[in-house]
Amino acid sequence: MRLYGTEITSRLMLGTAQYPSPAVLAESFRRSGAGIATISVRREAGGDRAGAGFWNLVRDLGVALLPNTAGCHSVREAVTTAQMARELFDTPWIKLEVIGHADTLQPDPFGLVEAARILTDEGFNVFPYTTEDVVLADRLLQAGCEVLMPWGAPIGTGLGLTNIYGLRTLRAQFPDLPMVVDAGLGLPSQAAMAMEMGYDAVLLNTAVAKAGDPAAMAEGFARAVEAGRLAHEADPMEPRDMAAPSTPVIGRAFLS
Amino acid sequence: MLAPFCEGEAAEEPVVRLGQQAAGWWERQGVSVTRRGTVVVTLNRDRRELDRFARRTEGHTRLDAAALAALEPDLAGRFDQALHVTDEAHLDPRAALRHLRARLEGDGVSFVAEPGRGDGLTFDCRGLAARDAFPDLRGVKGEMAVLRAPDINLSRPVRLLHPRFPLYVVPRADGHFMLGATQIESDDRRRRVRSVLELLSAAYALHPVFGEAELVEIGADARPAFPDNLPRLIRRGETIHVNGLFRHGFLLAPALARMAVDMACDRGKPEFYHADHG
């Protein structure tokens, strides 16, 4: 899987917030083999490098870092946070979140497109956290995004893929675009389903960090992602209404 | 708060086990400790959080609305279910330290504020200030507020579980309540509006009477923590470093002090002994 020209071997991405400890976080990454770690900049930054202690531990994970603009509710906030992230982590990658609704943490589609355009013009590689809306997706591509991150469900809910029709439509509309289902997953089966639908990767945080055994859950997700990807590549059968027995039926009145 | 069972929701097993010794130890030092347990509640829409918390912790009994009202009358009608973590306690940390200091001074111990070290063995308990010695020691920011709310009476700490803004309220003397605490991966010590808003909003959700409370104090500091969020005892020459108590200072200090003494007296390697790779 290539994201902005970088080859990423694992199709599982994990957030780094809310774990019981950095040691548990590291063990979760080790057992899952996740290839990308997202990291929140805004609140931890404290105006300078006050979050450096934690960030250094995340750097030690040895995976690609994808800083995010979590908690930003305006274009200006998101752009400023992205600029700070680039300086702190020396990467043009930014997972762009512009929140438009405080309760559902739903993206602000208008602010998202505007911020994506500004950041792309400044040389960022933007990973926009978006909905499954195909029109919005098109606008984000026009703004310069080369990867999309549609939500499965609102952040932290664990509801899974709440709009399967919308996600199928989005995948079908842009078949060659790297797309990552981001947020709302609660169980590995939901990640497998996203992968079976042809999504390139999944990103999650709360489902692992808040599990009773985060490292075990991380491994569970990793296996599900692998299973879902294998199933997608194996070209699954089409469902049908009529039963098709896999054993011979000759000699029985199967057409009666 | 001396809340080993509640802390067990996210903390490692030693915190729960060793933390259970804390209340008794502080009492034996003559510190005023209130043993009335902890009440745990959620807002209606987060009801599943209470089930999750109950699954992952021990030492609690379930309360219905009537039982909660009997336990904490001022919470009557606000929550239809709760947990009572019976064997937890609370104290006033500043009063406890004042008491310890006075007692030690009475025993002839002198306190000096100037930097430097004496002869013989040194116990280095500087917390985050010892980061010069331990690069993997990090700060985890915590912010708290103290309110004076004479119109509400709570006799024990109350925890409000919330996916975004968890809160505990600890009753203090004279109608005062301590609200805590944020937990942010940062060693920034500034008091942020957002954090205070979150704490106060959660308190208001717990009981609207907090909306009329007097804001007495806002505090912020950084907790010293190692990557596993467990404390460490490390010996370097004539110095024994005791550090990384994270958010469990009053809960684990008694056990850590005992282990530090064992280490000083060469009585084997204590549980939190950490081989020095520095």
PDB file of N, CA and C in Angstrom, chain B residues 27-78:
ATOM      1  N   GLU B  27      -3.404   6.471  58.650  1.00  0.00           N
ATOM      2  CA  GLU B  27      -4.072   6.577  59.956  1.00  0.00           C
ATOM      3  C   GLU B  27      -3.081   6.352  61.097  1.00  0.00           C
ATOM      4  N   ARG B  28      -2.204   5.381  60.905  1.00  0.00           N
ATOM      5  CA  ARG B  28      -1.235   5.080  61.976  1.00  0.00           C
ATOM      6  C   ARG B  28      -0.253   6.218  62.202  1.00  0.00           C
ATOM      7  N   GLN B  29      -0.122   7.085  61.209  1.00  0.00           N
ATOM      8  CA  GLN B  29       0.748   8.255  61.409  1.00  0.00           C
ATOM      9  C   GLN B  29       0.010   9.391  62.112  1.00  0.00           C
ATOM     10  N   GLY B  30      -1.258   9.187  62.385  1.00  0.00           N
ATOM     11  CA  GLY B  30      -2.040  10.229  63.038  1.00  0.00           C
ATOM     12  C   GLY B  30      -2.750  11.163  62.070  1.00  0.00           C
ATOM     13  N   VAL B  31      -2.733  10.828  60.795  1.00  0.00           N
ATOM     14  CA  VAL B  31      -3.410  11.661  59.788  1.00  0.00           C
ATOM     15  C   VAL B  31      -4.905  11.341  59.811  1.00  0.00           C
ATOM     16  N   SER B  32      -5.714  12.361  59.633  1.00  0.00           N
ATOM     17  CA  SER B  32      -7.166  12.158  59.594  1.00  0.00           C
ATOM     18  C   SER B  32      -7.561  11.508  58.268  1.00  0.00           C
ATOM     19  N   VAL B  33      -8.076  10.287  58.358  1.00  0.00           N
ATOM     20  CA  VAL B  33      -8.492   9.544  57.162  1.00  0.00           C
ATOM     21  C   VAL B  33      -9.978   9.220  57.299  1.00  0.00           C
ATOM     22  N   THR B  34     -10.741   9.506  56.278  1.00  0.00           N
ATOM     23  CA  THR B  34     -12.180   9.195  56.295  1.00  0.00           C
ATOM     24  C   THR B  34     -12.419   7.930  55.486  1.00  0.00           C
ATOM     25  N   ARG B  35     -12.995   6.935  56.144  1.00  0.00           N
ATOM     26  CA  ARG B  35     -13.223   5.648  55.469  1.00  0.00           C
ATOM     27  C   ARG B  35     -14.711   5.471  55.202  1.00  0.00           C
ATOM     28  N   ARG B  36     -15.162   6.028  54.122  1.00  0.00           N
ATOM     29  CA  ARG B  36     -16.573   5.888  53.756  1.00  0.00           C
ATOM     30  C   ARG B  36     -16.740   5.385  52.327  1.00  0.00           C
ATOM     31  N   GLY B  37     -15.629   4.957  51.740  1.00  0.00           N
ATOM     32  CA  GLY B  37     -15.703   4.412  50.394  1.00  0.00           C
ATOM     33  C   GLY B  37     -15.841   5.491  49.329  1.00  0.00           C
ATOM     34  N   THR B  38     -16.166   5.055  48.123  1.00  0.00           N
ATOM     35  CA  THR B  38     -16.331   5.944  46.979  1.00  0.00           C
ATOM     36  C   THR B  38     -17.655   5.595  46.296  1.00  0.00           C
ATOM     37  N   VAL B  39     -18.333   6.611  45.819  1.00  0.00           N
ATOM     38  CA  VAL B  39     -19.532   6.375  44.997  1.00  0.00           C
ATOM     39  C   VAL B  39     -19.173   6.648  43.539  1.00  0.00           C
ATOM     40  N   VAL B  40     -19.603   5.760  42.655  1.00  0.00           N
ATOM     41  CA  VAL B  40     -19.318   5.898  41.218  1.00  0.00           C
ATOM     42  C   VAL B  40     -20.648   6.006  40.477  1.00  0.00           C
ATOM     43  N   VAL B  41     -20.776   7.040  39.669  1.00  0.00           N
ATOM     44  CA  VAL B  41     -22.023   7.248  38.923  1.00  0.00           C
ATOM     45  C   VAL B  41     -21.712   7.584  37.465  1.00  0.00           C
ATOM     46  N   THR B  42     -22.738   7.509  36.638  1.00  0.00           N
ATOM     47  CA  THR B  42     -22.635   7.972  35.250  1.00  0.00           C
ATOM     48  C   THR B  42     -23.883   8.775  34.915  1.00  0.00           C
ATOM     49  N   LEU B  43     -23.764   9.582  33.886  1.00  0.00           N
ATOM     50  CA  LEU B  43     -24.959  10.225  33.350  1.00  0.00           C
ATOM     51  C   LEU B  43     -25.775   9.162  32.624  1.00  0.00           C
ATOM     52  N   ASN B  44     -27.052   9.439  32.439  1.00  0.00           N
ATOM     53  CA  ASN B  44     -27.944   8.414  31.894  1.00  0.00           C
ATOM     54  C   ASN B  44     -27.460   7.835  30.574  1.00  0.00           C
ATOM     55  N   ARG B  45     -26.995   8.685  29.685  1.00  0.00           N
ATOM     56  CA  ARG B  45     -26.653   8.163  28.364  1.00  0.00           C
ATOM     57  C   ARG B  45     -25.338   7.394  28.350  1.00  0.00           C
ATOM     58  N   ASP B  46     -24.602   7.464  29.434  1.00  0.00           N
ATOM     59  CA  ASP B  46     -23.340   6.713  29.516  1.00  0.00           C
ATOM     60  C   ASP B  46     -23.483   5.507  30.431  1.00  0.00           C
ATOM     61  N   ARG B  47     -24.709   5.014  30.585  1.00  0.00           N
ATOM     62  CA  ARG B  47     -24.970   3.972  31.578  1.00  0.00           C
ATOM     63  C   ARG B  47     -24.073   2.747  31.385  1.00  0.00           C
ATOM     64  N   ARG B  48     -23.754   2.434  30.143  1.00  0.00           N
ATOM     65  CA  ARG B  48     -22.913   1.253  29.908  1.00  0.00           C
ATOM     66  C   ARG B  48     -21.514   1.413  30.507  1.00  0.00           C
ATOM     67  N   GLU B  49     -21.109   2.668  30.679  1.00  0.00           N
ATOM     68  CA  GLU B  49     -19.799   2.915  31.295  1.00  0.00           C
ATOM     69  C   GLU B  49     -19.756   2.334  32.713  1.00  0.00           C
ATOM     70  N   LEU B  50     -20.885   2.390  33.395  1.00  0.00           N
ATOM     71  CA  LEU B  50     -20.928   1.863  34.759  1.00  0.00           C
ATOM     72  C   LEU B  50     -20.747   0.348  34.745  1.00  0.00           C
ATOM     73  N   ASP B  51     -21.363  -0.310  33.768  1.00  0.00           N
ATOM     74  CA  ASP B  51     -21.202  -1.773  33.663  1.00  0.00           C
ATOM     75  C   ASP B  51     -19.748  -2.127  33.352  1.00  0.00           C
ATOM     76  N   ARG B  52     -19.170  -1.374  32.436  1.00  0.00           N
ATOM     77  CA  ARG B  52     -17.768  -1.636  32.076  1.00  0.00           C
ATOM     78  C   ARG B  52     -16.864  -1.430  33.286  1.00  0.00           C
ATOM     79  N   PHE B  53     -17.090  -0.329  33.987  1.00  0.00           N
ATOM     80  CA  PHE B  53     -16.278  -0.039  35.171  1.00  0.00           C
ATOM     81  C   PHE B  53     -16.439  -1.148  36.209  1.00  0.00           C
ATOM     82  N   ALA B  54     -17.668  -1.607  36.382  1.00  0.00           N
ATOM     83  CA  ALA B  54     -17.932  -2.668  37.373  1.00  0.00           C
ATOM     84  C   ALA B  54     -17.217  -3.962  36.985  1.00  0.00           C
ATOM     85  N   ARG B  55     -17.200  -4.263  35.695  1.00  0.00           N
ATOM     86  CA  ARG B  55     -16.527  -5.489  35.244  1.00  0.00           C
ATOM     87  C   ARG B  55     -15.037  -5.444  35.526  1.00  0.00           C
ATOM     88  N   ARG B  56     -14.467  -4.274  35.434  1.00  0.00           N
ATOM     89  CA  ARG B  56     -13.005  -4.178  35.472  1.00  0.00           C
ATOM     90  C   ARG B  56     -12.464  -3.785  36.841  1.00  0.00           C
ATOM     91  N   THR B  57     -13.314  -3.640  37.808  1.00  0.00           N
ATOM     92  CA  THR B  57     -12.842  -3.284  39.145  1.00  0.00           C
ATOM     93  C   THR B  57     -13.452  -4.241  40.168  1.00  0.00           C
ATOM     94  N   GLU B  58     -12.930  -4.145  41.377  1.00  0.00           N
ATOM     95  CA  GLU B  58     -13.392  -5.043  42.448  1.00  0.00           C
ATOM     96  C   GLU B  58     -13.851  -4.200  43.629  1.00  0.00           C
ATOM     97  N   GLY B  59     -14.423  -4.904  44.605  1.00  0.00           N
ATOM     98  CA  GLY B  59     -14.695  -4.273  45.896  1.00  0.00           C
ATOM     99  C   GLY B  59     -15.887  -3.345  45.914  1.00  0.00           C
ATOM    100  N   HIS B  60     -16.835  -3.524  44.994  1.00  0.00           N
ATOM    101  CA  HIS B  60     -17.978  -2.610  44.969  1.00  0.00           C
ATOM    102  C   HIS B  60     -19.294  -3.357  45.102  1.00  0.00           C
ATOM    103  N   THR B  61     -20.286  -2.626  45.536  1.00  0.00           N
ATOM    104  CA  THR B  61     -21.655  -3.149  45.520  1.00  0.00           C
ATOM    105  C   THR B  61     -22.506  -2.202  44.687  1.00  0.00           C
ATOM    106  N   ARG B  62     -23.539  -2.754  44.080  1.00  0.00           N
ATOM    107  CA  ARG B  62     -24.393  -1.941  43.226  1.00  0.00           C
ATOM    108  C   ARG B  62     -25.479  -1.262  44.061  1.00  0.00           C
ATOM    109  N   LEU B  63     -25.751  -0.026  43.736  1.00  0.00           N
ATOM    110  CA  LEU B  63     -26.789   0.726  44.450  1.00  0.00           C
ATOM    111  C   LEU B  63     -27.901   1.073  43.474  1.00  0.00           C
ATOM    112  N   ASP B  64     -29.161   0.960  43.938  1.00  0.00           N
ATOM    113  CA  ASP B  64     -30.243   1.546  43.140  1.00  0.00           C
ATOM    114  C   ASP B  64     -30.461   2.971  43.648  1.00  0.00           C
ATOM    115  N   ALA B  65     -31.462   3.638  43.104  1.00  0.00           N
ATOM    116  CA  ALA B  65     -31.666   5.050  43.441  1.00  0.00           C
ATOM    117  C   ALA B  65     -31.904   5.231  44.936  1.00  0.00           C
ATOM    118  N   ALA B  66     -32.683   4.322  45.516  1.00  0.00           N
ATOM    119  CA  ALA B  66     -33.007   4.467  46.942  1.00  0.00           C
ATOM    120  C   ALA B  66     -31.765   4.258  47.819  1.00  0.00           C
ATOM    121  N   ALA B  67     -30.969   3.268  47.450  1.00  0.00           N
ATOM    122  CA  ALA B  67     -29.762   2.998  48.236  1.00  0.00           C
ATOM    123  C   ALA B  67     -28.764   4.147  48.107  1.00  0.00           C
ATOM    124  N   LEU B  68     -28.679   4.712  46.921  1.00  0.00           N
ATOM    125  CA  LEU B  68     -27.787   5.861  46.733  1.00  0.00           C
ATOM    126  C   LEU B  68     -28.264   7.048  47.575  1.00  0.00           C
ATOM    127  N   ALA B  69     -29.574   7.256  47.562  1.00  0.00           N
ATOM    128  CA  ALA B  69     -30.125   8.374  48.343  1.00  0.00           C
ATOM    129  C   ALA B  69     -29.863   8.179  49.832  1.00  0.00           C
ATOM    130  N   ALA B  70     -29.907   6.924  50.279  1.00  0.00           N
ATOM    131  CA  ALA B  70     -29.638   6.660  51.696  1.00  0.00           C
ATOM    132  C   ALA B  70     -28.178   6.936  52.031  1.00  0.00           C
ATOM    133  N   LEU B  71     -27.311   6.657  51.067  1.00  0.00           N
ATOM    134  CA  LEU B  71     -25.876   6.827  51.288  1.00  0.00           C
ATOM    135  C   LEU B  71     -25.463   8.294  51.178  1.00  0.00           C
ATOM    136  N   GLU B  72     -25.921   8.935  50.115  1.00  0.00           N
ATOM    137  CA  GLU B  72     -25.602  10.342  49.873  1.00  0.00           C
ATOM    138  C   GLU B  72     -26.911  11.083  49.579  1.00  0.00           C
ATOM    139  N   PRO B  73     -27.579  11.567  50.597  1.00  0.00           N
ATOM    140  CA  PRO B  73     -28.911  12.166  50.395  1.00  0.00           C
ATOM    141  C   PRO B  73     -28.939  13.281  49.357  1.00  0.00           C
ATOM    142  N   ASP B  74     -27.866  14.024  49.214  1.00  0.00           N
ATOM    143  CA  ASP B  74     -27.892  15.137  48.259  1.00  0.00           C
ATOM    144  C   ASP B  74     -27.791  14.676  46.809  1.00  0.00           C
ATOM    145  N   LEU B  75     -27.566  13.394  46.597  1.00  0.00           N
ATOM    146  CA  LEU B  75     -27.588  12.867  45.226  1.00  0.00           C
ATOM    147  C   LEU B  75     -28.931  12.196  44.917  1.00  0.00           C
ATOM    148  N   ALA B  76     -29.865  12.274  45.841  1.00  0.00           N
ATOM    149  CA  ALA B  76     -31.169  11.622  45.651  1.00  0.00           C
ATOM    150  C   ALA B  76     -31.835  12.127  44.376  1.00  0.00           C
ATOM    151  N   GLY B  77     -32.343  11.197  43.596  1.00  0.00           N
ATOM    152  CA  GLY B  77     -33.083  11.560  42.390  1.00  0.00           C
ATOM    153  C   GLY B  77     -32.228  11.897  41.189  1.00  0.00           C
ATOM    154  N   ARG B  78     -30.942  11.929  41.353  1.00  0.00           N
ATOM    155  CA  ARG B  78     -30.084  12.339  40.227  1.00  0.00           C
ATOM    156  C   ARG B  78     -29.573  11.139  39.424  1.00  0.00           C
TER     157      ARG B  78
END
